[in-house]
Amino acid sequence: MYSSISEANAAVLEKVKSARPFWVDVTSAGEVIPWLAEGKHLLHAGPQIKWEEMTGPMQGACVSACLYEGWATSDTDAMAMLAGGEVQFSPCHHHNAVGPMGGITSANMPVIVVENKADGNFAYCNLNEGIGKVMRFGAYGDEVQQRLHWMREELMPVLKDALANTEGGVDLGAIMAQGITMGDEFHQRNIATSSLLLRTLAPSIAAVDASKDVLKRVFDFLSITDQFFLNLAMAFCKCAMDAGATIKAGTIVTAMTRNGKDFGIRVSGMGDQWFTAPVNTPEGLYFTGYSQEQANTDVGDSAITETYGVGGAAMVAAPGVTRFVGVGGVDAALDFSEEMAEIFVEQNSLLQIPSWNFQGACLGLDVRHVVETGITPIINTGIAHKEAGIGQIGAGTVRAPLACFEKALEALAQDMGLQAE
Amino acid sequence: MIQAFLKKGCFQDSVSLMLISRQLSNGDNVEEVSVMMGTPANKSLLESTGLWHPLFDEATPNDICVAIHPNAESGDVSDEIAAQLDSALASIAQASAGGQRLDVVRRWQTALAKQPEANLALISVAGDYAADLADEALDNDLNVMMFSDNVPLESEVALKRKAAAKGLLVMGPDCGTAMVAGAPLAFANVLPKGPISIVGASGTGIQELASQVCLAGQGITHALGLGGRDLSADVGGASALSALAMMDNDQETEVVAFVSKPPAPEVEQAVIQAMKAMSKPVVALFLGTRREKARDGNVFFANSLAEAGRLAAMLANVRQYVPGCNKTAGKKILGLYTGGTLAAEAAMLTAEQLGLAVDDAHDQGVMLNDGGHLIIDLGDDHYTVGRPHPMIDPTTRTLEIEKRAVDEQVGVLLLDVVIGYGATADPAAALVEAVESAKSKRQSPLHVIATVTGTEADPQQRSQQIETLVEAGVAVVNTLEEAVLLSEALIEQQGTKAVEERPALLDGIRVVNVGLRSFADDLQSAATPVVHYQWAPIAGGNAKLASLLKQMQ
């Protein structure tokens, strides 16, 4: 046991800081998450949610998954099956996994396997599908199905073999340390790390025993998928935060996630318990033809990056993202990071930010600081259309709701036997 | 019918909101718009001013409450007002952009991390919250200036007691003015640097006194405000005593000027006692009380701000002159005046300062002859029998100087130089010659202090005369009062006070500004290190959460 909250928090952060997540494999989700293979089971983003409560993009992604798994042959069949309660749901977070936007993951989808070499724990995340009509934003048409199948049939084996050609996988922390100096904050912007990753893996991919055509398609995909690293960053953050959560004490937030209805957080001192409050709706810039009225409420496990202290909190590192956060540009980005620094406990020496005088990214989101100041974490996020089947319409920012932090604080206080005076 | 809306989670200081209220009230469609944070006090104000709206029930101290009293003919104007409010808030934010970036933080810990050397907190939040913040500042070893008013008396007493135990100073509450080592705190002036420090329980009193000091050609080292209640019986002058002790230990402060309204009698005694124990002169002004004695030891009592300013400046002039002078063995004052009235006043002032008796008989022009001190009017008939007046022919005085100033008992020679039509062509030159001659016959140094009566336009030209005197090592002072104070200082020349460590605050301030942002902007423009703590009530004013948080630190 720890004699004070700050001692407990220090222990949590020691675990987080000493985590060494490596990308070691790509495999079928059902291989590493057995529950998925036990029937018509799907993982989703955020805290637990029922089909009826899901917003459009998540429902659309479920339709996509039903088609992909061959449980249904048309979207209407899939809808009926889902509405009929034939499919069971569980949060990604309950299976050491995270998923962007809808977070919908099924047994035969490829997942990234990340291993924390310091503690031996694993984290999983599906593969980034690129942009446009994509499952995670709720699209489910033919284009989506084709890409999902290609990813399983060609991309997964090539990446699996490429990783096998490396010595122990890819050190993600090392790539992120470089990427943050190149303008990535690992949520809205991953182009530098995605490029670094491709550069790192290229020799191993070239050595894979596959046809030139296959390898060319893999290289083509990786060369244009700017957000490919996002899913790796998410798994990295999940792996590190889960290591911290093993301390089971303190006030550090170990997970933040959203399911379109509720925003949920977990706190180191309260184990696996979720503290939830209704989600907000992101605001930002929209693709031509779309507007704020069409924006879906906040959704996705990608807020695990903000939990770790990157994403919105590292806005100052990513001048390219500042356009999303208002006319203030670089100044506004600095303001956001300075504001976020108020609610995090320390700075991460692994991720030094040149445009912040080489201060480290934020580390250790403290429930106490959030409640004290009323400053809520800012999250850089993609924006999905609220109707199923349309997909991404923009990107911007959203705040976590204060109420879930207040609830967590009250629960922690109760757990410690404290009473308001 | 009052229209209203809330802007949640957007803390702004009350001055900004008052300015915005006024701006929005100028609109065509409204009678009045009130923009306030949703504190309990503000809510009751809204209620009592007829601007209440049920929506305000749910407002927390972190939410902006906007109450609109529209014109009779206007419809719903709340959207319009909301847009105007947003642009007004944005222009506040922009006004602070550009130029050097001000560090803005939201928690104590961050403020201290950004300004680890901070030694003073300037607090201007609402009185309900100010005491807690001041207490936290003291816990972090910061001195405090509380601009805030409406701080409970018992809080003030507790804070000042705590500060005293830690060797820290609490200025205020309700302290509007201070200048520490050239840095402006809240209301302050840009002042020339000089050897005078001011301690005061009156804000404008401090400003006027400082400005009088500057008009009199002197400058200011520090000005410490105490807050209006400090000298009450309850508070007991706690900060006054600390501030005086700090000034005593400040080597750059040569003279202290003190201004306040009349204190509680027992407090006044304690304060004067503390002043008398100081190693430097103190000018004390207790506004509205007239004192019989003009002076008590090193404490000079003034009756007005102007007088206090002039006295302080004069004492500073004297103190600045003394350190350059060699010690003299002679402890007696000799005054040889050519002007009768000048002699009379010099005699009167010297008698007053040293507690001597003037010579009313004026026999042979002797205006004072007591305790070995001697002041003579050389224009007396005794000296002008068959000889011209010494203002016309300096011979008489030359002879007197050569006769009397060689006495080793004499330490200071007081002289006048009267110029103008009718006077001798170059009185200074004659004086210098006589003084040199006397000095050459002495073992120990002789200090010579002169006043010059006359103007620049006079045939002898005032500045020329002064130059001649100064070149010869004669101290030329502005008034007889100053001449007498200086002569006293020279014959009583004490060893300087053992150098104690100067209070760190006085080496220069590094400020955590809590409350009004404009104070931080002012400090920054005066090149004072400052971090602005954009304060808001803990946990949005939720008492339960605040209590839990406190226990969870």
PDB file of C-alpha atoms in Angstrom, chain B residues 311-535:
ATOM      1  CA  LEU B 311      10.853  66.822   5.554  1.00  0.00           C
ATOM      2  CA  ALA B 312      11.661  63.403   4.201  1.00  0.00           C
ATOM      3  CA  ALA B 313      13.425  64.907   1.209  1.00  0.00           C
ATOM      4  CA  MET B 314      15.457  67.202   3.453  1.00  0.00           C
ATOM      5  CA  LEU B 315      16.441  64.373   5.768  1.00  0.00           C
ATOM      6  CA  ALA B 316      17.425  62.350   2.745  1.00  0.00           C
ATOM      7  CA  ASN B 317      19.589  65.190   1.459  1.00  0.00           C
ATOM      8  CA  VAL B 318      21.324  65.311   4.832  1.00  0.00           C
ATOM      9  CA  ARG B 319      21.791  61.553   5.011  1.00  0.00           C
ATOM     10  CA  GLN B 320      23.253  61.494   1.558  1.00  0.00           C
ATOM     11  CA  TYR B 321      25.816  64.108   2.457  1.00  0.00           C
ATOM     12  CA  VAL B 322      27.081  62.619   5.710  1.00  0.00           C
ATOM     13  CA  PRO B 323      28.792  59.384   4.631  1.00  0.00           C
ATOM     14  CA  GLY B 324      31.325  61.281   2.515  1.00  0.00           C
ATOM     15  CA  CYS B 325      32.541  63.321   5.485  1.00  0.00           C
ATOM     16  CA  ASN B 326      35.463  62.591   7.750  1.00  0.00           C
ATOM     17  CA  LYS B 327      34.683  62.336  11.399  1.00  0.00           C
ATOM     18  CA  THR B 328      35.549  65.431  13.330  1.00  0.00           C
ATOM     19  CA  ALA B 329      36.846  65.517  16.875  1.00  0.00           C
ATOM     20  CA  GLY B 330      35.049  68.794  17.548  1.00  0.00           C
ATOM     21  CA  LYS B 331      31.463  68.450  18.645  1.00  0.00           C
ATOM     22  CA  LYS B 332      30.528  72.104  18.752  1.00  0.00           C
ATOM     23  CA  ILE B 333      28.641  74.189  16.218  1.00  0.00           C
ATOM     24  CA  LEU B 334      29.844  77.642  15.327  1.00  0.00           C
ATOM     25  CA  GLY B 335      27.609  79.889  13.277  1.00  0.00           C
ATOM     26  CA  LEU B 336      28.993  83.137  11.849  1.00  0.00           C
ATOM     27  CA  TYR B 337      26.222  84.923  10.002  1.00  0.00           C
ATOM     28  CA  THR B 338      26.178  88.197   8.164  1.00  0.00           C
ATOM     29  CA  GLY B 339      22.393  88.301   8.063  1.00  0.00           C
ATOM     30  CA  GLY B 340      20.662  89.004  11.368  1.00  0.00           C
ATOM     31  CA  THR B 341      17.479  87.106  10.657  1.00  0.00           C
ATOM     32  CA  LEU B 342      19.425  84.198   9.258  1.00  0.00           C
ATOM     33  CA  ALA B 343      21.455  84.107  12.446  1.00  0.00           C
ATOM     34  CA  ALA B 344      18.310  84.278  14.533  1.00  0.00           C
ATOM     35  CA  GLU B 345      16.655  81.401  12.698  1.00  0.00           C
ATOM     36  CA  ALA B 346      19.786  79.279  12.694  1.00  0.00           C
ATOM     37  CA  ALA B 347      20.055  79.864  16.443  1.00  0.00           C
ATOM     38  CA  MET B 348      16.442  79.028  17.022  1.00  0.00           C
ATOM     39  CA  LEU B 349      16.577  75.837  14.988  1.00  0.00           C
ATOM     40  CA  THR B 350      19.822  74.702  16.542  1.00  0.00           C
ATOM     41  CA  ALA B 351      18.455  75.311  20.024  1.00  0.00           C
ATOM     42  CA  GLU B 352      15.370  73.362  19.151  1.00  0.00           C
ATOM     43  CA  GLN B 353      17.246  70.420  17.666  1.00  0.00           C
ATOM     44  CA  LEU B 354      19.812  70.144  20.420  1.00  0.00           C
ATOM     45  CA  GLY B 355      17.625  71.219  23.329  1.00  0.00           C
ATOM     46  CA  LEU B 356      19.540  74.421  24.022  1.00  0.00           C
ATOM     47  CA  ALA B 357      18.504  77.903  25.101  1.00  0.00           C
ATOM     48  CA  VAL B 358      18.705  80.852  22.713  1.00  0.00           C
ATOM     49  CA  ASP B 359      20.312  84.032  23.934  1.00  0.00           C
ATOM     50  CA  ASP B 360      17.540  86.599  24.106  1.00  0.00           C
ATOM     51  CA  ALA B 361      19.875  89.427  25.076  1.00  0.00           C
ATOM     52  CA  HIS B 362      21.745  89.217  21.770  1.00  0.00           C
ATOM     53  CA  ASP B 363      24.698  90.862  23.461  1.00  0.00           C
ATOM     54  CA  GLN B 364      27.392  91.565  20.885  1.00  0.00           C
ATOM     55  CA  GLY B 365      25.281  89.796  18.298  1.00  0.00           C
ATOM     56  CA  VAL B 366      25.377  86.470  20.122  1.00  0.00           C
ATOM     57  CA  MET B 367      22.178  84.650  19.188  1.00  0.00           C
ATOM     58  CA  LEU B 368      23.069  81.375  20.853  1.00  0.00           C
ATOM     59  CA  ASN B 369      25.712  80.492  23.329  1.00  0.00           C
ATOM     60  CA  ASP B 370      24.935  77.322  25.163  1.00  0.00           C
ATOM     61  CA  GLY B 371      26.728  74.067  25.690  1.00  0.00           C
ATOM     62  CA  GLY B 372      29.709  75.361  23.781  1.00  0.00           C
ATOM     63  CA  HIS B 373      27.653  76.035  20.666  1.00  0.00           C
ATOM     64  CA  LEU B 374      27.851  79.586  19.421  1.00  0.00           C
ATOM     65  CA  ILE B 375      25.916  81.492  16.785  1.00  0.00           C
ATOM     66  CA  ILE B 376      26.694  85.138  16.136  1.00  0.00           C
ATOM     67  CA  ASP B 377      25.084  87.830  14.013  1.00  0.00           C
ATOM     68  CA  LEU B 378      28.091  89.681  12.602  1.00  0.00           C
ATOM     69  CA  GLY B 379      25.827  92.452  11.366  1.00  0.00           C
ATOM     70  CA  ASP B 380      25.227  93.481  14.954  1.00  0.00           C
ATOM     71  CA  ASP B 381      26.123  97.039  15.804  1.00  0.00           C
ATOM     72  CA  HIS B 382      28.989  95.708  17.889  1.00  0.00           C
ATOM     73  CA  TYR B 383      30.821  94.630  14.748  1.00  0.00           C
ATOM     74  CA  THR B 384      29.925  97.571  12.503  1.00  0.00           C
ATOM     75  CA  VAL B 385      31.333 100.352  14.609  1.00  0.00           C
ATOM     76  CA  GLY B 386      33.639 102.157  12.201  1.00  0.00           C
ATOM     77  CA  ARG B 387      33.493  99.262   9.817  1.00  0.00           C
ATOM     78  CA  PRO B 388      31.247  98.441   6.883  1.00  0.00           C
ATOM     79  CA  HIS B 389      28.596  95.780   7.286  1.00  0.00           C
ATOM     80  CA  PRO B 390      30.089  92.319   6.624  1.00  0.00           C
ATOM     81  CA  MET B 391      27.749  91.920   3.663  1.00  0.00           C
ATOM     82  CA  ILE B 392      29.575  94.819   2.031  1.00  0.00           C
ATOM     83  CA  ASP B 393      33.049  94.040   3.326  1.00  0.00           C
ATOM     84  CA  PRO B 394      33.773  90.465   4.371  1.00  0.00           C
ATOM     85  CA  THR B 395      36.745  91.389   6.542  1.00  0.00           C
ATOM     86  CA  THR B 396      34.890  91.203   9.827  1.00  0.00           C
ATOM     87  CA  ARG B 397      33.797  87.649   9.174  1.00  0.00           C
ATOM     88  CA  THR B 398      37.208  86.658   7.853  1.00  0.00           C
ATOM     89  CA  LEU B 399      38.712  87.762  11.126  1.00  0.00           C
ATOM     90  CA  GLU B 400      36.058  86.004  13.179  1.00  0.00           C
ATOM     91  CA  ILE B 401      36.549  82.780  11.235  1.00  0.00           C
ATOM     92  CA  GLU B 402      40.282  82.886  11.676  1.00  0.00           C
ATOM     93  CA  LYS B 403      39.842  83.584  15.365  1.00  0.00           C
ATOM     94  CA  ARG B 404      37.097  81.154  16.291  1.00  0.00           C
ATOM     95  CA  ALA B 405      37.134  78.316  13.764  1.00  0.00           C
ATOM     96  CA  VAL B 406      40.652  77.240  14.692  1.00  0.00           C
ATOM     97  CA  ASP B 407      39.281  75.986  18.016  1.00  0.00           C
ATOM     98  CA  GLU B 408      39.502  72.188  17.817  1.00  0.00           C
ATOM     99  CA  GLN B 409      36.300  71.991  19.866  1.00  0.00           C
ATOM    100  CA  VAL B 410      34.416  73.312  16.865  1.00  0.00           C
ATOM    101  CA  GLY B 411      33.300  70.624  14.511  1.00  0.00           C
ATOM    102  CA  VAL B 412      30.913  72.472  12.225  1.00  0.00           C
ATOM    103  CA  LEU B 413      30.997  75.990  10.891  1.00  0.00           C
ATOM    104  CA  LEU B 414      27.661  77.435   9.723  1.00  0.00           C
ATOM    105  CA  LEU B 415      27.785  80.336   7.298  1.00  0.00           C
ATOM    106  CA  ASP B 416      25.568  82.405   5.074  1.00  0.00           C
ATOM    107  CA  VAL B 417      26.379  83.908   1.724  1.00  0.00           C
ATOM    108  CA  VAL B 418      24.138  86.840   0.892  1.00  0.00           C
ATOM    109  CA  ILE B 419      24.355  88.151  -2.650  1.00  0.00           C
ATOM    110  CA  GLY B 420      22.514  90.763  -4.682  1.00  0.00           C
ATOM    111  CA  TYR B 421      22.741  94.526  -5.217  1.00  0.00           C
ATOM    112  CA  GLY B 422      24.719  96.164  -2.463  1.00  0.00           C
ATOM    113  CA  ALA B 423      26.552  93.047  -1.469  1.00  0.00           C
ATOM    114  CA  THR B 424      30.230  92.482  -2.026  1.00  0.00           C
ATOM    115  CA  ALA B 425      31.321  91.334  -5.467  1.00  0.00           C
ATOM    116  CA  ASP B 426      32.363  87.799  -4.592  1.00  0.00           C
ATOM    117  CA  PRO B 427      31.465  86.843  -1.034  1.00  0.00           C
ATOM    118  CA  ALA B 428      32.099  83.136  -1.657  1.00  0.00           C
ATOM    119  CA  ALA B 429      35.711  83.712  -2.649  1.00  0.00           C
ATOM    120  CA  ALA B 430      36.387  85.687   0.524  1.00  0.00           C
ATOM    121  CA  LEU B 431      34.718  83.005   2.604  1.00  0.00           C
ATOM    122  CA  VAL B 432      36.680  80.228   1.017  1.00  0.00           C
ATOM    123  CA  GLU B 433      39.930  82.052   1.667  1.00  0.00           C
ATOM    124  CA  ALA B 434      39.103  82.505   5.351  1.00  0.00           C
ATOM    125  CA  VAL B 435      37.957  78.913   5.710  1.00  0.00           C
ATOM    126  CA  GLU B 436      41.093  77.544   4.071  1.00  0.00           C
ATOM    127  CA  SER B 437      43.216  79.613   6.399  1.00  0.00           C
ATOM    128  CA  ALA B 438      41.376  78.361   9.481  1.00  0.00           C
ATOM    129  CA  LYS B 439      41.477  74.767   8.319  1.00  0.00           C
ATOM    130  CA  SER B 440      45.220  74.960   7.778  1.00  0.00           C
ATOM    131  CA  LYS B 441      45.711  75.782  11.397  1.00  0.00           C
ATOM    132  CA  ARG B 442      43.641  72.846  12.669  1.00  0.00           C
ATOM    133  CA  GLN B 443      44.536  69.239  13.442  1.00  0.00           C
ATOM    134  CA  SER B 444      41.086  67.769  12.955  1.00  0.00           C
ATOM    135  CA  PRO B 445      38.721  68.296  10.044  1.00  0.00           C
ATOM    136  CA  LEU B 446      36.230  71.121  10.038  1.00  0.00           C
ATOM    137  CA  HIS B 447      32.873  70.809   8.279  1.00  0.00           C
ATOM    138  CA  VAL B 448      31.585  73.970   6.682  1.00  0.00           C
ATOM    139  CA  ILE B 449      27.925  74.337   5.769  1.00  0.00           C
ATOM    140  CA  ALA B 450      26.566  77.305   3.912  1.00  0.00           C
ATOM    141  CA  THR B 451      23.280  78.608   2.587  1.00  0.00           C
ATOM    142  CA  VAL B 452      23.184  81.057  -0.280  1.00  0.00           C
ATOM    143  CA  THR B 453      20.619  83.834  -0.224  1.00  0.00           C
ATOM    144  CA  GLY B 454      19.981  85.328  -3.644  1.00  0.00           C
ATOM    145  CA  THR B 455      19.123  84.365  -7.176  1.00  0.00           C
ATOM    146  CA  GLU B 456      20.705  83.347 -10.389  1.00  0.00           C
ATOM    147  CA  ALA B 457      19.964  86.786 -11.837  1.00  0.00           C
ATOM    148  CA  ASP B 458      21.877  88.604  -9.128  1.00  0.00           C
ATOM    149  CA  PRO B 459      25.184  90.219 -10.181  1.00  0.00           C
ATOM    150  CA  GLN B 460      27.170  87.580  -8.262  1.00  0.00           C
ATOM    151  CA  GLN B 461      25.131  84.764  -9.854  1.00  0.00           C
ATOM    152  CA  ARG B 462      23.934  82.157  -7.385  1.00  0.00           C
ATOM    153  CA  SER B 463      25.337  79.151  -9.236  1.00  0.00           C
ATOM    154  CA  GLN B 464      28.772  80.748  -9.497  1.00  0.00           C
ATOM    155  CA  GLN B 465      28.863  81.343  -5.765  1.00  0.00           C
ATOM    156  CA  ILE B 466      27.736  77.798  -5.035  1.00  0.00           C
ATOM    157  CA  GLU B 467      30.366  76.417  -7.381  1.00  0.00           C
ATOM    158  CA  THR B 468      33.126  78.324  -5.607  1.00  0.00           C
ATOM    159  CA  LEU B 469      31.942  77.041  -2.245  1.00  0.00           C
ATOM    160  CA  VAL B 470      31.463  73.456  -3.338  1.00  0.00           C
ATOM    161  CA  GLU B 471      34.871  73.352  -4.963  1.00  0.00           C
ATOM    162  CA  ALA B 472      36.338  74.337  -1.632  1.00  0.00           C
ATOM    163  CA  GLY B 473      34.534  71.499   0.114  1.00  0.00           C
ATOM    164  CA  VAL B 474      31.796  73.620   1.609  1.00  0.00           C
ATOM    165  CA  ALA B 475      28.420  71.910   1.857  1.00  0.00           C
ATOM    166  CA  VAL B 476      25.838  74.160   0.272  1.00  0.00           C
ATOM    167  CA  VAL B 477      22.317  73.322   1.392  1.00  0.00           C
ATOM    168  CA  ASN B 478      18.919  74.707   0.449  1.00  0.00           C
ATOM    169  CA  THR B 479      17.620  75.917   3.754  1.00  0.00           C
ATOM    170  CA  LEU B 480      18.725  76.796   7.222  1.00  0.00           C
ATOM    171  CA  GLU B 481      16.681  73.904   8.491  1.00  0.00           C
ATOM    172  CA  GLU B 482      18.720  71.597   6.352  1.00  0.00           C
ATOM    173  CA  ALA B 483      21.931  73.285   7.444  1.00  0.00           C
ATOM    174  CA  VAL B 484      21.086  72.733  11.077  1.00  0.00           C
ATOM    175  CA  LEU B 485      20.005  69.110  10.550  1.00  0.00           C
ATOM    176  CA  LEU B 486      23.211  68.451   8.691  1.00  0.00           C
ATOM    177  CA  SER B 487      25.368  70.054  11.338  1.00  0.00           C
ATOM    178  CA  GLU B 488      23.643  67.965  13.952  1.00  0.00           C
ATOM    179  CA  ALA B 489      24.198  64.865  11.912  1.00  0.00           C
ATOM    180  CA  LEU B 490      27.863  65.686  11.488  1.00  0.00           C
ATOM    181  CA  ILE B 491      28.657  66.308  15.128  1.00  0.00           C
ATOM    182  CA  GLU B 492      26.666  63.289  16.207  1.00  0.00           C
ATOM    183  CA  GLN B 493      27.948  61.142  13.378  1.00  0.00           C
ATOM    184  CA  GLN B 494      27.274  57.628  14.552  1.00  0.00           C
ATOM    185  CA  GLY B 495      28.762  54.412  13.399  1.00  0.00           C
ATOM    186  CA  THR B 496      26.436  52.998  10.800  1.00  0.00           C
ATOM    187  CA  LYS B 497      24.113  50.255  11.868  1.00  0.00           C
ATOM    188  CA  ALA B 498      25.543  46.769  11.767  1.00  0.00           C
ATOM    189  CA  VAL B 499      24.596  45.451   8.347  1.00  0.00           C
ATOM    190  CA  GLU B 500      21.830  42.941   8.730  1.00  0.00           C
ATOM    191  CA  GLU B 501      20.596  40.850   5.929  1.00  0.00           C
ATOM    192  CA  ARG B 502      18.136  42.753   3.860  1.00  0.00           C
ATOM    193  CA  PRO B 503      14.677  41.188   3.610  1.00  0.00           C
ATOM    194  CA  ALA B 504      14.737  39.233   0.351  1.00  0.00           C
ATOM    195  CA  LEU B 505      11.544  40.898  -0.807  1.00  0.00           C
ATOM    196  CA  LEU B 506      13.344  44.206  -1.078  1.00  0.00           C
ATOM    197  CA  ASP B 507      15.957  42.836  -3.457  1.00  0.00           C
ATOM    198  CA  GLY B 508      13.285  42.686  -6.100  1.00  0.00           C
ATOM    199  CA  ILE B 509       9.911  41.090  -6.395  1.00  0.00           C
ATOM    200  CA  ARG B 510       8.771  38.143  -8.408  1.00  0.00           C
ATOM    201  CA  VAL B 511       5.024  38.047  -8.363  1.00  0.00           C
ATOM    202  CA  VAL B 512       2.191  35.589  -8.561  1.00  0.00           C
ATOM    203  CA  ASN B 513      -0.766  37.746  -9.565  1.00  0.00           C
ATOM    204  CA  VAL B 514      -4.113  36.288  -8.546  1.00  0.00           C
ATOM    205  CA  GLY B 515      -7.179  38.064  -9.830  1.00  0.00           C
ATOM    206  CA  LEU B 516      -7.134  41.130 -12.048  1.00  0.00           C
ATOM    207  CA  ARG B 517      -5.098  40.437 -15.102  1.00  0.00           C
ATOM    208  CA  SER B 518      -4.319  44.103 -15.727  1.00  0.00           C
ATOM    209  CA  PHE B 519      -2.122  44.125 -12.620  1.00  0.00           C
ATOM    210  CA  ALA B 520      -0.019  41.382 -14.153  1.00  0.00           C
ATOM    211  CA  ASP B 521       0.184  43.276 -17.436  1.00  0.00           C
ATOM    212  CA  ASP B 522       1.384  46.371 -15.561  1.00  0.00           C
ATOM    213  CA  LEU B 523       4.027  44.372 -13.723  1.00  0.00           C
ATOM    214  CA  GLN B 524       5.194  42.823 -16.932  1.00  0.00           C
ATOM    215  CA  SER B 525       5.447  46.178 -18.644  1.00  0.00           C
ATOM    216  CA  ALA B 526       7.561  47.331 -15.691  1.00  0.00           C
ATOM    217  CA  ALA B 527       9.857  44.344 -16.346  1.00  0.00           C
ATOM    218  CA  THR B 528       8.899  42.633 -13.091  1.00  0.00           C
ATOM    219  CA  PRO B 529       8.805  38.832 -13.330  1.00  0.00           C
ATOM    220  CA  VAL B 530       5.186  37.824 -12.973  1.00  0.00           C
ATOM    221  CA  VAL B 531       2.947  34.860 -13.542  1.00  0.00           C
ATOM    222  CA  HIS B 532      -0.789  35.406 -13.746  1.00  0.00           C
ATOM    223  CA  TYR B 533      -2.850  32.897 -11.803  1.00  0.00           C
ATOM    224  CA  GLN B 534      -6.206  32.992 -13.518  1.00  0.00           C
ATOM    225  CA  TRP B 535      -8.087  31.996 -10.448  1.00  0.00           C
TER     226      TRP B 535
END
